[in-house]
CSV table of C-alpha atoms in Angstrom, one decimal:
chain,number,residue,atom,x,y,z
A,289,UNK,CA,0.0,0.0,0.0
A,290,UNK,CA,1.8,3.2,-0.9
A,291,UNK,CA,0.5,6.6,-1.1
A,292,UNK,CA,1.7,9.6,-3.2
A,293,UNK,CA,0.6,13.0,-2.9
A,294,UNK,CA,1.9,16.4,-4.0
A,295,UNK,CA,2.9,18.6,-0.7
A,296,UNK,CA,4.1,22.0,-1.6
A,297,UNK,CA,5.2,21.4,-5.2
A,298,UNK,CA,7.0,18.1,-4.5
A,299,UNK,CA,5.8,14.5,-5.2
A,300,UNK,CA,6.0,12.6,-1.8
A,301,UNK,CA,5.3,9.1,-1.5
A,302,UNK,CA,5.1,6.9,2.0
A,303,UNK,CA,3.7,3.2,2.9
A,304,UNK,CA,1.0,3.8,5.7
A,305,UNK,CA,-2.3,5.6,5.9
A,306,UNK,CA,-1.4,10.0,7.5
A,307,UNK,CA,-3.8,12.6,8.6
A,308,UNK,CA,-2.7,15.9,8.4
A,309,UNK,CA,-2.1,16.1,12.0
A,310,UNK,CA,0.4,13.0,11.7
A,311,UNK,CA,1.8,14.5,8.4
A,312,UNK,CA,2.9,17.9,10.3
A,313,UNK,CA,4.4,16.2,13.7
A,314,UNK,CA,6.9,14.0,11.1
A,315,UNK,CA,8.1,17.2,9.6
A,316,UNK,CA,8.3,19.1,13.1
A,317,UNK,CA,5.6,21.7,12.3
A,318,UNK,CA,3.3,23.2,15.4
A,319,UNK,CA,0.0,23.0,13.9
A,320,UNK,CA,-0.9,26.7,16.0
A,321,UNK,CA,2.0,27.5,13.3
A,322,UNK,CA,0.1,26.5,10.0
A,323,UNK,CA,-2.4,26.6,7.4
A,324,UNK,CA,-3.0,23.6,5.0
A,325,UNK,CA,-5.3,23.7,2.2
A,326,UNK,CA,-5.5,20.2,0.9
A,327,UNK,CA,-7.0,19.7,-3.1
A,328,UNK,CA,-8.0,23.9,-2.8
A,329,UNK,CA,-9.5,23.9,0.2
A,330,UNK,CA,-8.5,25.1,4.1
A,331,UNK,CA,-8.6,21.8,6.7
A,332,UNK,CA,-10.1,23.6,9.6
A,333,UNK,CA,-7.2,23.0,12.5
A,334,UNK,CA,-10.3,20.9,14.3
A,335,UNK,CA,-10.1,18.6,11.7
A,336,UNK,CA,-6.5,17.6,11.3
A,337,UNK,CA,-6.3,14.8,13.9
A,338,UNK,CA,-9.2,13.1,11.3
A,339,UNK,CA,-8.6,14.5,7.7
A,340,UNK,CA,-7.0,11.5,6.2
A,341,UNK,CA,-4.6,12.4,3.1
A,342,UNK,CA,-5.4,10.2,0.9
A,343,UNK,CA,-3.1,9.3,-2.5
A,344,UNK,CA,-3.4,12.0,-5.3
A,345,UNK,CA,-4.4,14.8,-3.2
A,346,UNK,CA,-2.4,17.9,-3.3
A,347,UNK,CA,-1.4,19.5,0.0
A,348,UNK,CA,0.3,23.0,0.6
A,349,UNK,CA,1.2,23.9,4.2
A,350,UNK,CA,1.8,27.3,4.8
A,351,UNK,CA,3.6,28.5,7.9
A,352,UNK,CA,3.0,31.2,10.1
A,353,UNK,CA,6.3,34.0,10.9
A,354,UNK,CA,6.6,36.5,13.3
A,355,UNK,CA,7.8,39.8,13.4
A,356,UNK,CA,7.0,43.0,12.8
């Protein structure tokens, strides 16, 4: 069983079933710290412990920066 989606531009491929909140902790992101929009639309940060990404979606996580 593999799964390969697009995540910001790059083709990504890995061998067991991720929701966006797993997805985010194995690259190191705080989720307070993000947006993702999954296939054009905005996972609510309720639903990332659920949203499944599923093969052939298309992810984009956006982080947050301070400073001013």
């Amino acid at each position: 069983w593999m799964v390969t989606v697009k995540i910001n531009g790059q083709q990504v491929t890995w061998d067991k079933p991720m929701t966006v909140q797993q997805y985010l902790q194995t690259q190191g992101h705080t989720a307070a710290r993000v947006a993702v929009e999954q296939n054009g639309r905005i996972v609510p940060k309720s639903a990332y412990a659920v949203q499944p990404i599923q093969d052939g979606d298309t992810v984009e996580v956006v982080s947050f920066v301070g400073g001013g």
